[in-house]
Amino acid sequence: MTELGIGIGWRPEIADAVEELPGVDWVEVVAENVCAGHLPESLARLRARGVTVVPHGVSLGLGGADRPDPERLAALAAKAEALGAPLVTEHIAFVRAGGPLTATPRLEAGHLLPVPRTRDALDVLCENVRIAQESLPVPLALENIAALFSWPGEEMTEGRFLAELVERTGVRLLVDVANLHTNHRNRGEDPARALAELPVEAIAYVHVAGGVERDGVWHDTHAHPVPEPVLDILADLAGRVAPPGVLLERDDRFPAATELASELAAIRTTVTTAARRRPAAPGARHGVAAAALRAGRALTGGNPLHIGAGARVSGGLMPPARPAAAPEPRPLRAAAVPPGGPVAVLPRPAPEAGSGAVAGTAPEPGAEAAAVGDAVRQRVGVGQAALLSALVAGTPVPEGFDVRRIRVQGRALAAKRASVVARIAPELPEILGEEFRPAFLAYARSRPMPGSYRRDALDFVEGLLLDGRRPERRELTRWWQERSDSRPPGLAGRVARAARHVLGGRWTA
């Protein structure tokens, strides 16, 4: 496995500081914030110095009921190639719901939401992970997320859920110890138990971040200093296994470089100190051996299961970071032997009676994608759509959820939308002043997020323009025209929009 060392999340706001910080072995970049054909100069300089850059995706929604979007997968693959990354990472989460599968309006969360720890949800997640692995040119690792609420009727602990995911897909884990702390504070889950249940040899690297308590719950903000309890969980993990990498995340309220350097030093000290207490394990198995043994216990009989790209994750060493020079392009679907070693071949479970599959025969093309039936995906999708509608559209909270927690989560989603729109459209807070945030939150209460934050900003301003009494109308009109390539809505447009809103068209972009 690639040894990454101590790293920090690269963000444009602290790009210069990251380049100057001592002891930064690698960086992680939000994949959706970079373009494969036009990397920021700061990242190019880091790569030229030999600093590993790992793309970290936030929009695949592998825990969602739908299969992964091929265009999103292709974009992530292209960024991994452009960065010469040894792996890519994403989240065990859903970020959108609804659509044809559930015959409900398509909704976007604009944030990572937890999947229910049920057998149905695990089946869907595993199949989505395998689809992603086959589309990516490098190994995939998935992150456990923080949550403000619990799903009713969960069937597994977080540790068991993650362990079974690794067993069935060979995917590696990005363990966020700050998220374990958040789930301890908000859901009463024991971080030590979660770590004890994890297949520690599957850990690709670790996230560390800060948060804050607000509204009676702990928010994983990535905008506050790392608290001692998070470092304690990191020490527990590092006392069990040597993590290949540990990364500090900071996404907002960026402190001075000296404070970032101090937090990195505290992380390094925590890992080093914990390593001295780590018991020797001469017989421990790692990499493909451990994954194959676990999967062999779970899967018996039938045809061989070629894990494909996932085998690079669990099968031997991950490929090292490639140099800054552009590598030869490779096809996205890896059919050849991966750089980390041969593809692991594990037994496929015998087909269930009545499944239509014949033992001893290779599956038809597309059969793997059909392994999880639409009925299972629909059950997962209906639950996720109902929850997301309650969070962003004000519909009733589904039975079994903590209503107060769902309302807190809904407010947090709206606040995140406001913060992101303020960052990508900084002119709007300048035009509206102190009125920006309350005006946006009022808009968000009745308008679920469209497909992108850019569209969200345009829709927000259009809503303001529908109110002809706004004193900032001239400035808002100019802003809107420069970015929408069309005229702002006149009287007829305002009447049509109002009619659609009243008649239920509020969910349209």
PDB file of C-alpha atoms in Angstrom, residues 5 20 41 51 66 89 111 121 124 139 175 198-200 243 260 264 275 314 371 414-415 419 429 441 473 503:
ATOM      1  CA  GLY A   5       2.566  10.224   5.493  1.00  0.00           C
ATOM      2  CA  GLU A  20       5.155  26.584   2.475  1.00  0.00           C
ATOM      3  CA  GLU A  41      -0.733  26.287 -10.685  1.00  0.00           C
ATOM      4  CA  VAL A  51       4.037  15.748  -3.503  1.00  0.00           C
ATOM      5  CA  ASP A  66     -29.551   4.767  -8.491  1.00  0.00           C
ATOM      6  CA  THR A  89     -11.642   8.490  -2.591  1.00  0.00           C
ATOM      7  CA  HIS A 111     -24.372  17.527   1.167  1.00  0.00           C
ATOM      8  CA  ALA A 121     -28.822  -0.600   1.447  1.00  0.00           C
ATOM      9  CA  VAL A 124     -27.134  -1.498  -3.381  1.00  0.00           C
ATOM     10  CA  PRO A 139      -8.021   1.997  -6.537  1.00  0.00           C
ATOM     11  CA  VAL A 175     -11.464   6.288   8.104  1.00  0.00           C
ATOM     12  CA  LEU A 198     -13.010  -2.661  11.113  1.00  0.00           C
ATOM     13  CA  PRO A 199     -10.639  -4.666   8.886  1.00  0.00           C
ATOM     14  CA  VAL A 200      -7.717  -2.402   9.738  1.00  0.00           C
ATOM     15  CA  PRO A 243      -2.156   4.170   9.081  1.00  0.00           C
ATOM     16  CA  LEU A 260      -2.219  24.786  10.616  1.00  0.00           C
ATOM     17  CA  LEU A 264      -0.200  18.986  11.749  1.00  0.00           C
ATOM     18  CA  ALA A 275       2.840   3.585  17.504  1.00  0.00           C
ATOM     19  CA  SER A 314      -7.263  -5.023  -1.707  1.00  0.00           C
ATOM     20  CA  ALA A 371     -27.709  -8.509  -9.564  1.00  0.00           C
ATOM     21  CA  ALA A 414     -29.812  25.262   3.932  1.00  0.00           C
ATOM     22  CA  ALA A 415     -26.946  27.001   5.748  1.00  0.00           C
ATOM     23  CA  SER A 419     -22.263  29.425   2.401  1.00  0.00           C
ATOM     24  CA  PRO A 429     -23.293  39.204  -0.283  1.00  0.00           C
ATOM     25  CA  LEU A 441     -32.492  30.883   3.855  1.00  0.00           C
ATOM     26  CA  ARG A 473     -33.025  45.335  -8.363  1.00  0.00           C
ATOM     27  CA  LEU A 503     -49.521  24.568  -8.718  1.00  0.00           C
TER      28      LEU A 503
END
